PDB file of C-alpha atoms in Angstrom:
ATOM      1  CA  MET A   1     111.048-185.115 -19.626  1.00 24.00           C
ATOM      2  CA  GLY A   2     111.553-186.447 -16.135  1.00 25.00           C
ATOM      3  CA  VAL A   3     114.301-185.637 -13.691  1.00 23.00           C
ATOM      4  CA  THR A   4     115.978-188.759 -12.435  1.00 22.00           C
ATOM      5  CA  LYS A   5     117.851-187.379  -9.433  1.00 23.00           C
ATOM      6  CA  TRP A   6     117.433-184.756  -6.738  1.00 24.00           C
ATOM      7  CA  ILE A   7     120.024-183.101  -4.534  1.00 25.00           C
ATOM      8  CA  ILE A   8     120.030-180.722  -1.595  1.00 23.00           C
ATOM      9  CA  ILE A   9     121.858-177.428  -2.016  1.00 26.00           C
ATOM     10  CA  CYS A  10     122.594-175.017   0.839  1.00 27.00           C
ATOM     11  CA  PHE A  11     122.031-171.579  -0.638  1.00 29.00           C
ATOM     12  CA  LEU A  12     124.415-168.982   0.809  1.00 29.00           C
ATOM     13  CA  GLY A  13     124.748-171.162   3.896  1.00 28.00           C
ATOM     14  CA  LEU A  14     121.398-169.776   5.080  1.00 28.00           C
ATOM     15  CA  TRP A  15     118.777-172.278   4.041  1.00 27.00           C
ATOM     16  CA  CYS A  16     118.438-175.560   2.228  1.00 26.00           C
ATOM     17  CA  TYR A  17     115.954-176.629  -0.383  1.00 26.00           C
ATOM     18  CA  ASN A  18     115.378-179.200  -3.104  1.00 27.00           C
ATOM     19  CA  VAL A  19     116.329-178.346  -6.655  1.00 28.00           C
ATOM     20  CA  ASN A  20     116.475-180.299  -9.874  1.00 32.00           C
ATOM     21  CA  ALA A  21     119.838-182.033  -9.859  1.00 31.00           C
ATOM     22  CA  HIS A  22     120.894-180.581 -13.174  1.00 33.00           C
ATOM     23  CA  TYR A  23     120.234-176.969 -12.136  1.00 35.00           C
ATOM     24  CA  PRO A  24     122.129-176.114  -8.940  1.00 35.00           C
ATOM     25  CA  PHE A  25     123.189-172.517  -8.540  1.00 34.00           C
ATOM     26  CA  LEU A  26     126.417-172.421 -10.443  1.00 39.00           C
ATOM     27  CA  ARG A  27     129.277-172.072 -10.395  1.00 38.00           C
ATOM     28  CA  VAL A  28     136.226-172.300 -10.105  1.00 48.00           C
ATOM     29  CA  LEU A  29     137.212-175.861  -9.413  1.00 48.00           C
ATOM     30  CA  ASN A  30     140.947-176.594  -9.622  1.00 56.00           C
ATOM     31  CA  GLY A  31     141.641-172.933 -10.213  1.00 66.00           C
ATOM     32  CA  SER A  32     144.764-170.955  -9.403  1.00 86.00           C
ATOM     33  CA  PRO A  33     144.912-167.516  -7.752  1.00 93.00           C
ATOM     34  CA  THR A  34     144.910-164.461  -9.978  1.00 95.00           C
ATOM     35  CA  THR A  35     144.270-160.727  -9.580  1.00 98.00           C
ATOM     36  CA  ILE A  36     141.778-158.150 -10.772  1.00 98.00           C
ATOM     37  CA  GLN A  37     144.635-156.482 -12.681  1.00 98.00           C
ATOM     38  CA  GLN A  38     144.523-159.477 -15.019  1.00 98.00           C
ATOM     39  CA  TYR A  39     140.715-159.395 -15.322  1.00 98.00           C
ATOM     40  CA  PRO A  40     139.524-155.812 -14.693  1.00 98.00           C
ATOM     41  CA  ILE A  41     136.308-156.490 -16.639  1.00 98.00           C
ATOM     42  CA  LEU A  42     135.010-158.633 -13.776  1.00 98.00           C
ATOM     43  CA  ALA A  43     132.431-157.428 -11.263  1.00 98.00           C
ATOM     44  CA  GLN A  44     131.039-158.993  -8.092  1.00 98.00           C
ATOM     45  CA  LEU A  45     127.307-159.037  -7.383  1.00 98.00           C
ATOM     46  CA  LEU A  46     126.648-158.894  -3.643  1.00 98.00           C
ATOM     47  CA  LEU A  47     123.274-160.096  -2.367  1.00 97.00           C
ATOM     48  CA  ASP A  48     121.472-159.007   0.802  1.00 97.00           C
ATOM     49  CA  ALA A  49     119.532-162.272   0.996  1.00 95.00           C
ATOM     50  CA  TRP A  50     117.489-161.501   4.123  1.00 94.00           C
ATOM     51  CA  GLY A  51     117.063-157.746   3.740  1.00 93.00           C
ATOM     52  CA  ASN A  52     119.255-156.979   6.775  1.00 94.00           C
ATOM     53  CA  GLN A  53     122.011-155.093   4.929  1.00 95.00           C
ATOM     54  CA  GLN A  54     124.386-158.068   5.036  1.00 95.00           C
ATOM     55  CA  PHE A  55     125.687-158.073   1.471  1.00 97.00           C
ATOM     56  CA  VAL A  56     127.643-161.190   0.426  1.00 95.00           C
ATOM     57  CA  GLN A  57     129.131-162.007  -2.997  1.00 95.00           C
ATOM     58  CA  HIS A  58     126.735-164.371  -4.707  1.00 93.00           C
ATOM     59  CA  CYS A  59     127.153-163.954  -8.472  1.00 95.00           C
ATOM     60  CA  ALA A  60     129.556-162.296 -10.882  1.00 97.00           C
ATOM     61  CA  GLY A  61     129.229-160.178 -13.993  1.00 98.00           C
ATOM     62  CA  VAL A  62     131.071-158.490 -16.847  1.00 98.00           C
ATOM     63  CA  ILE A  63     131.445-154.719 -17.142  1.00 98.00           C
ATOM     64  CA  LEU A  64     130.315-153.506 -20.581  1.00 98.00           C
ATOM     65  CA  THR A  65     129.951-149.743 -20.130  1.00 98.00           C
ATOM     66  CA  SER A  66     130.527-147.231 -17.337  1.00 98.00           C
ATOM     67  CA  ARG A  67     126.982-147.979 -16.119  1.00 98.00           C
ATOM     68  CA  HIS A  68     126.148-151.490 -17.343  1.00 98.00           C
ATOM     69  CA  LEU A  69     127.194-155.070 -16.781  1.00 98.00           C
ATOM     70  CA  ILE A  70     125.839-158.427 -17.881  1.00 98.00           C
ATOM     71  CA  SER A  71     125.242-161.458 -15.687  1.00 98.00           C
ATOM     72  CA  ALA A  72     122.986-164.524 -15.466  1.00 98.00           C
ATOM     73  CA  ALA A  73     119.221-164.079 -15.232  1.00 98.00           C
ATOM     74  CA  HIS A  74     118.914-166.893 -12.683  1.00 96.00           C
ATOM     75  CA  CYS A  75     120.644-164.745 -10.074  1.00 96.00           C
ATOM     76  CA  PHE A  76     117.690-162.348 -10.045  1.00 97.00           C
ATOM     77  CA  GLN A  77     114.592-164.424  -9.330  1.00 95.00           C
ATOM     78  CA  TYR A  78     111.911-164.702  -6.683  1.00 95.00           C
ATOM     79  CA  ASN A  79     112.914-167.112  -3.910  1.00 93.00           C
ATOM     80  CA  LYS A  80     110.095-168.875  -2.113  1.00 92.00           C
ATOM     81  CA  ASP A  81     112.270-169.730   0.905  1.00 91.00           C
ATOM     82  CA  THR A  82     112.883-166.092   1.802  1.00 93.00           C
ATOM     83  CA  GLY A  83     109.770-164.688   0.169  1.00 95.00           C
ATOM     84  CA  ARG A  84     111.925-162.115  -1.578  1.00 96.00           C
ATOM     85  CA  ASN A  85     112.146-161.082  -5.200  1.00 96.00           C
ATOM     86  CA  TYR A  86     115.813-160.705  -6.080  1.00 97.00           C
ATOM     87  CA  SER A  87     115.083-158.824  -9.281  1.00 97.00           C
ATOM     88  CA  ILE A  88     114.549-155.776  -7.043  1.00 97.00           C
ATOM     89  CA  PRO A  89     117.702-153.589  -7.039  1.00 98.00           C
ATOM     90  CA  GLN A  90     117.673-152.929  -3.268  1.00 97.00           C
ATOM     91  CA  TYR A  91     118.872-156.473  -2.591  1.00 98.00           C
ATOM     92  CA  TRP A  92     122.100-155.986  -4.554  1.00 98.00           C
ATOM     93  CA  LYS A  93     125.353-154.076  -4.662  1.00 98.00           C
ATOM     94  CA  VAL A  94     128.143-154.281  -7.227  1.00 98.00           C
ATOM     95  CA  ARG A  95     131.822-154.415  -6.242  1.00 98.00           C
ATOM     96  CA  VAL A  96     134.400-153.564  -8.902  1.00 98.00           C
ATOM     97  CA  GLY A  97     138.175-153.227  -8.886  1.00 98.00           C
ATOM     98  CA  SER A  98     138.960-155.806  -6.194  1.00 98.00           C
ATOM     99  CA  THR A  99     140.826-159.114  -6.275  1.00 98.00           C
ATOM    100  CA  TYR A 100     139.026-160.142  -3.071  1.00 97.00           C
ATOM    101  CA  ARG A 101     135.401-161.124  -2.578  1.00 95.00           C
ATOM    102  CA  THR A 102     135.099-159.668   0.945  1.00 96.00           C
ATOM    103  CA  ARG A 103     136.908-156.350   0.750  1.00 97.00           C
ATOM    104  CA  GLY A 104     138.473-153.637  -1.379  1.00 98.00           C
ATOM    105  CA  GLY A 105     137.393-152.081  -4.617  1.00 98.00           C
ATOM    106  CA  VAL A 106     134.433-149.750  -4.996  1.00 98.00           C
ATOM    107  CA  LEU A 107     130.835-150.573  -4.081  1.00 98.00           C
ATOM    108  CA  HIS A 108     127.983-149.343  -6.267  1.00 98.00           C
ATOM    109  CA  LYS A 109     124.254-149.313  -5.699  1.00 98.00           C
ATOM    110  CA  VAL A 110     122.111-150.930  -8.373  1.00 98.00           C
ATOM    111  CA  LYS A 111     119.610-148.794 -10.272  1.00 98.00           C
ATOM    112  CA  SER A 112     117.844-151.497 -12.268  1.00 98.00           C
ATOM    113  CA  ILE A 113     118.020-155.169 -13.258  1.00 98.00           C
ATOM    114  CA  ILE A 114     116.692-156.409 -16.599  1.00 98.00           C
ATOM    115  CA  PRO A 115     116.583-160.212 -16.878  1.00 98.00           C
ATOM    116  CA  HIS A 116     115.963-161.532 -20.378  1.00 98.00           C
ATOM    117  CA  TYR A 117     112.201-161.650 -20.993  1.00 96.00           C
ATOM    118  CA  GLY A 118     112.459-165.249 -22.206  1.00 97.00           C
ATOM    119  CA  PHE A 119     114.346-166.701 -19.241  1.00 98.00           C
ATOM    120  CA  ASP A 120     113.035-170.149 -18.318  1.00 97.00           C
ATOM    121  CA  LYS A 121     113.805-171.042 -14.710  1.00 93.00           C
ATOM    122  CA  ARG A 122     113.227-174.746 -15.337  1.00 94.00           C
ATOM    123  CA  TYR A 123     115.590-175.213 -18.287  1.00 95.00           C
ATOM    124  CA  TYR A 124     117.740-172.084 -17.889  1.00 96.00           C
ATOM    125  CA  THR A 125     117.275-170.971 -21.484  1.00 98.00           C
ATOM    126  CA  ASN A 126     117.933-167.244 -22.099  1.00 98.00           C
ATOM    127  CA  ASP A 127     119.945-167.073 -18.880  1.00 98.00           C
ATOM    128  CA  ILE A 128     121.236-163.522 -19.250  1.00 98.00           C
ATOM    129  CA  SER A 129     120.506-160.129 -17.716  1.00 98.00           C
ATOM    130  CA  VAL A 130     121.683-156.522 -17.826  1.00 98.00           C
ATOM    131  CA  VAL A 131     122.420-154.694 -14.562  1.00 98.00           C
ATOM    132  CA  VAL A 132     122.513-150.887 -14.410  1.00 98.00           C
ATOM    133  CA  VAL A 133     124.413-149.193 -11.575  1.00 98.00           C
ATOM    134  CA  ALA A 134     123.291-145.923 -10.032  1.00 98.00           C
ATOM    135  CA  LYS A 135     126.655-144.170 -10.371  1.00 98.00           C
ATOM    136  CA  LYS A 136     129.193-144.543 -13.165  1.00 98.00           C
ATOM    137  CA  PHE A 137     132.204-146.789 -12.759  1.00 98.00           C
ATOM    138  CA  THR A 138     135.518-144.939 -12.804  1.00 98.00           C
ATOM    139  CA  ILE A 139     137.294-146.690 -15.650  1.00 97.00           C
ATOM    140  CA  GLY A 140     141.002-147.330 -15.016  1.00 97.00           C
ATOM    141  CA  ASN A 141     143.600-150.073 -14.556  1.00 97.00           C
ATOM    142  CA  LEU A 142     141.385-152.073 -12.182  1.00 98.00           C
ATOM    143  CA  ILE A 143     138.023-151.360 -13.808  1.00 98.00           C
ATOM    144  CA  ARG A 144     137.642-151.798 -17.559  1.00 98.00           C
ATOM    145  CA  GLN A 145     134.977-152.439 -20.139  1.00 98.00           C
ATOM    146  CA  GLY A 146     134.840-155.960 -21.527  1.00 98.00           C
ATOM    147  CA  THR A 147     134.638-157.015 -25.160  1.00 97.00           C
ATOM    148  CA  ILE A 148     131.951-159.500 -26.150  1.00 97.00           C
ATOM    149  CA  ILE A 149     132.041-161.893 -29.090  1.00 96.00           C
ATOM    150  CA  LYS A 150     130.520-160.859 -32.428  1.00 95.00           C
ATOM    151  CA  PRO A 151     126.893-161.839 -33.156  1.00 95.00           C
ATOM    152  CA  GLU A 152     126.266-165.437 -34.228  1.00 90.00           C
ATOM    153  CA  SER A 153     129.960-166.372 -33.861  1.00 94.00           C
ATOM    154  CA  GLU A 154     130.716-169.980 -32.977  1.00 95.00           C
ATOM    155  CA  LEU A 155     133.737-171.500 -31.249  1.00 97.00           C
ATOM    156  CA  SER A 156     135.146-174.787 -32.454  1.00 97.00           C
ATOM    157  CA  PRO A 157     135.270-177.759 -30.062  1.00 97.00           C
ATOM    158  CA  ASN A 158     138.521-177.881 -28.064  1.00 96.00           C
ATOM    159  CA  SER A 159     139.009-174.098 -28.219  1.00 97.00           C
ATOM    160  CA  VAL A 160     140.937-173.155 -25.069  1.00 96.00           C
ATOM    161  CA  CYS A 161     139.056-170.762 -22.779  1.00 96.00           C
ATOM    162  CA  THR A 162     139.556-169.249 -19.331  1.00 95.00           C
ATOM    163  CA  LEU A 163     137.009-169.109 -16.535  1.00 94.00           C
ATOM    164  CA  VAL A 164     137.517-166.613 -13.708  1.00 95.00           C
ATOM    165  CA  GLY A 165     135.547-166.072 -10.528  1.00 93.00           C
ATOM    166  CA  TRP A 166     135.202-166.450  -6.783  1.00 91.00           C
ATOM    167  CA  GLY A 167     133.319-169.753  -6.876  1.00 81.00           C
ATOM    168  CA  SER A 168     134.149-172.735  -4.676  1.00 69.00           C
ATOM    169  CA  THR A 169     137.542-174.274  -5.403  1.00 63.00           C
ATOM    170  CA  GLU A 170     136.473-177.798  -4.485  1.00 59.00           C
ATOM    171  CA  ARG A 171     133.171-179.625  -4.567  1.00 59.00           C
ATOM    172  CA  ASP A 172     131.142-178.824  -1.441  1.00 61.00           C
ATOM    173  CA  GLY A 173     133.978-176.559  -0.292  1.00 65.00           C
ATOM    174  CA  PRO A 174     134.022-172.887   0.744  1.00 76.00           C
ATOM    175  CA  GLN A 175     134.453-169.999  -1.629  1.00 82.00           C
ATOM    176  CA  PRO A 176     137.955-168.480  -1.749  1.00 85.00           C
ATOM    177  CA  ASP A 177     138.570-164.849  -0.894  1.00 93.00           C
ATOM    178  CA  GLN A 178     140.993-164.349  -3.783  1.00 95.00           C
ATOM    179  CA  LEU A 179     139.960-164.400  -7.423  1.00 95.00           C
ATOM    180  CA  GLN A 180     140.661-167.700  -9.216  1.00 93.00           C
ATOM    181  CA  GLN A 181     141.208-168.722 -12.850  1.00 93.00           C
ATOM    182  CA  THR A 182     141.177-172.057 -14.663  1.00 89.00           C
ATOM    183  CA  MET A 183     141.626-173.238 -18.239  1.00 91.00           C
ATOM    184  CA  MET A 184     139.113-175.439 -20.025  1.00 91.00           C
ATOM    185  CA  LEU A 185     138.016-176.537 -23.474  1.00 94.00           C
ATOM    186  CA  VAL A 186     134.879-175.908 -25.484  1.00 96.00           C
ATOM    187  CA  ILE A 187     132.968-179.200 -25.607  1.00 96.00           C
ATOM    188  CA  ASP A 188     131.250-180.496 -28.730  1.00 96.00           C
ATOM    189  CA  GLN A 189     127.608-179.383 -28.611  1.00 97.00           C
ATOM    190  CA  GLY A 190     126.213-182.729 -29.734  1.00 97.00           C
ATOM    191  CA  TYR A 191     128.138-184.605 -27.046  1.00 95.00           C
ATOM    192  CA  CYS A 192     127.067-182.159 -24.362  1.00 96.00           C
ATOM    193  CA  LYS A 193     123.442-182.362 -25.456  1.00 97.00           C
ATOM    194  CA  SER A 194     123.433-186.156 -25.361  1.00 96.00           C
ATOM    195  CA  GLN A 195     124.985-186.231 -21.885  1.00 94.00           C
ATOM    196  CA  TYR A 196     122.469-183.825 -20.391  1.00 94.00           C
ATOM    197  CA  GLN A 197     119.546-185.597 -22.021  1.00 96.00           C
ATOM    198  CA  THR A 198     120.233-188.490 -19.648  1.00 94.00           C
ATOM    199  CA  ILE A 199     119.082-186.306 -16.736  1.00 92.00           C
ATOM    200  CA  GLY A 200     116.264-184.521 -18.530  1.00 94.00           C
ATOM    201  CA  ALA A 201     118.098-181.260 -19.212  1.00 95.00           C
ATOM    202  CA  ILE A 202     118.047-179.258 -22.425  1.00 95.00           C
ATOM    203  CA  ILE A 203     121.157-177.928 -24.165  1.00 97.00           C
ATOM    204  CA  ALA A 204     119.842-175.265 -26.536  1.00 98.00           C
ATOM    205  CA  ASP A 205     121.680-173.617 -29.429  1.00 97.00           C
ATOM    206  CA  SER A 206     121.901-170.512 -27.249  1.00 98.00           C
ATOM    207  CA  MET A 207     124.127-172.411 -24.805  1.00 98.00           C
ATOM    208  CA  LEU A 208     127.831-173.274 -24.836  1.00 97.00           C
ATOM    209  CA  CYS A 209     129.449-176.192 -23.002  1.00 96.00           C
ATOM    210  CA  ALA A 210     132.997-176.111 -21.640  1.00 94.00           C
ATOM    211  CA  GLY A 211     135.136-178.199 -19.316  1.00 90.00           C
ATOM    212  CA  ARG A 212     137.296-181.317 -19.577  1.00 79.00           C
ATOM    213  CA  THR A 213     136.072-184.723 -20.698  1.00 74.00           C
ATOM    214  CA  ASP A 214     139.265-186.550 -19.683  1.00 68.00           C
ATOM    215  CA  VAL A 215     139.428-185.639 -15.996  1.00 55.00           C
ATOM    216  CA  ASP A 216     137.082-184.578 -13.193  1.00 51.00           C
ATOM    217  CA  GLY A 217     137.457-181.328 -11.298  1.00 47.00           C
ATOM    218  CA  VAL A 218     137.868-178.570 -13.900  1.00 49.00           C
ATOM    219  CA  ASP A 219     134.752-176.435 -13.769  1.00 49.00           C
ATOM    220  CA  GLY A 220     132.966-173.504 -12.297  1.00 60.00           C
ATOM    221  CA  CYS A 221     131.145-173.957  -8.990  1.00 63.00           C
ATOM    222  CA  PHE A 222     128.943-172.230  -6.412  1.00 62.00           C
ATOM    223  CA  GLY A 223     129.456-168.450  -6.598  1.00 69.00           C
ATOM    224  CA  ASP A 224     130.593-168.238 -10.228  1.00 85.00           C
ATOM    225  CA  SER A 225     127.144-167.680 -11.768  1.00 93.00           C
ATOM    226  CA  GLY A 226     127.084-164.906 -14.340  1.00 96.00           C
ATOM    227  CA  GLY A 227     130.864-164.726 -14.577  1.00 96.00           C
ATOM    228  CA  PRO A 228     132.734-164.781 -17.882  1.00 97.00           C
ATOM    229  CA  LEU A 229     134.139-167.558 -20.009  1.00 97.00           C
ATOM    230  CA  ILE A 230     136.898-165.839 -22.002  1.00 98.00           C
ATOM    231  CA  TYR A 231     138.469-166.785 -25.338  1.00 98.00           C
ATOM    232  CA  LYS A 232     141.494-164.763 -26.500  1.00 97.00           C
ATOM    233  CA  GLY A 233     140.425-161.807 -24.380  1.00 97.00           C
ATOM    234  CA  VAL A 234     136.821-161.845 -25.579  1.00 98.00           C
ATOM    235  CA  VAL A 235     133.826-162.820 -23.434  1.00 98.00           C
ATOM    236  CA  VAL A 236     132.088-165.753 -25.128  1.00 98.00           C
ATOM    237  CA  GLY A 237     129.983-167.204 -22.311  1.00 98.00           C
ATOM    238  CA  LEU A 238     128.406-166.542 -18.915  1.00 98.00           C
ATOM    239  CA  VAL A 239     128.308-169.216 -16.212  1.00 95.00           C
ATOM    240  CA  SER A 240     124.790-170.661 -16.202  1.00 95.00           C
ATOM    241  CA  PHE A 241     124.283-174.209 -14.852  1.00 92.00           C
ATOM    242  CA  GLY A 242     125.643-177.719 -14.573  1.00 88.00           C
ATOM    243  CA  TYR A 243     125.176-181.074 -12.897  1.00 84.00           C
ATOM    244  CA  ALA A 244     127.014-180.705  -9.578  1.00 74.00           C
ATOM    245  CA  CYS A 245     130.544-179.327 -10.087  1.00 67.00           C
ATOM    246  CA  GLY A 246     133.478-180.768 -11.988  1.00 61.00           C
ATOM    247  CA  LEU A 247     132.034-184.044 -13.314  1.00 73.00           C
ATOM    248  CA  LYS A 248     133.799-184.797 -16.596  1.00 75.00           C
ATOM    249  CA  TYR A 249     130.721-186.384 -18.150  1.00 82.00           C
ATOM    250  CA  TYR A 250     128.645-183.256 -17.474  1.00 89.00           C
ATOM    251  CA  PRO A 251     130.510-180.134 -18.642  1.00 92.00           C
ATOM    252  CA  GLY A 252     129.588-176.715 -17.336  1.00 93.00           C
ATOM    253  CA  VAL A 253     126.918-174.947 -19.383  1.00 96.00           C
ATOM    254  CA  TYR A 254     127.275-171.292 -20.326  1.00 97.00           C
ATOM    255  CA  THR A 255     124.989-168.727 -21.892  1.00 98.00           C
ATOM    256  CA  LYS A 256     126.318-168.239 -25.430  1.00 98.00           C
ATOM    257  CA  VAL A 257     126.881-164.478 -25.559  1.00 98.00           C
ATOM    258  CA  SER A 258     127.002-164.311 -29.384  1.00 98.00           C
ATOM    259  CA  HIS A 259     123.347-165.373 -29.416  1.00 98.00           C
ATOM    260  CA  TYR A 260     122.344-162.288 -27.403  1.00 98.00           C
ATOM    261  CA  THR A 261     124.453-159.436 -28.782  1.00 96.00           C
ATOM    262  CA  ASP A 262     121.495-157.580 -30.296  1.00 95.00           C
ATOM    263  CA  TRP A 263     119.434-157.987 -27.121  1.00 98.00           C
ATOM    264  CA  ILE A 264     122.340-156.696 -24.999  1.00 98.00           C
ATOM    265  CA  VAL A 265     122.854-153.616 -27.197  1.00 97.00           C
ATOM    266  CA  LYS A 266     119.138-152.780 -27.264  1.00 97.00           C
ATOM    267  CA  THR A 267     118.677-153.326 -23.539  1.00 98.00           C
ATOM    268  CA  ILE A 268     121.630-151.083 -22.707  1.00 98.00           C
ATOM    269  CA  SER A 269     120.403-148.354 -25.056  1.00 97.00           C
ATOM    270  CA  TYR A 270     116.902-148.387 -23.486  1.00 97.00           C
ATOM    271  CA  ASN A 271     118.125-148.462 -19.872  1.00 96.00           C
ATOM    272  CA  LYS A 272     120.528-145.662 -19.132  1.00 88.00           C
TER     273      LYS A 272
END
């Protein structure tokens, strides 16, 4: 299947490169400020892109145990522009317990990163990973373990979900310092699949689409990757990819967590 469009994305404001239009690094558009007290399961993943100890929030994740979190596999890949392999733990730190992306909370070193063995960097299938921190999180009011959806569970179209993260609040805009939240709806899988087929992208059964089909501007965006889509307090998706940000005809695409419950449990048990 061919890709009909190309775009230029500036990655971390440090370099630019061509990517397939339907797979920019994703991605809260039209969000409102919130606090970590409301979402203590959320973690920041800070990347030292150039190996000079300048760690900047790049992705997000969900705390599952006192040592483990889940995020998107696409965050942890080799990058030809820097010549660095971001699956190596030294390039990352985890911040927990902070409302703000540039300060506060507690920083943790990363012990290991386990991207899903079947991750496909072209089509973003199996876009999930487990991250193990070197020192246990101190669980409390600002740092809590998340609950993930039961295996093989499915959400009905139009189910109301919440996306939270530090991603850009407007298309091509800067990332906010304060945590943001926005409400969106689960989109019918068949509709989402047909829309993305027009640009050569695949919507697999292991993916979940969410957004708004009646209005532009409700979506995740740059910096939200790996963060949680939440339904009634339960994590049902992880921010994966999309076509630009906030286009109503191209909903955001999320890793469907219920498809990976067994893999998550096994990976955590084998990587202490």
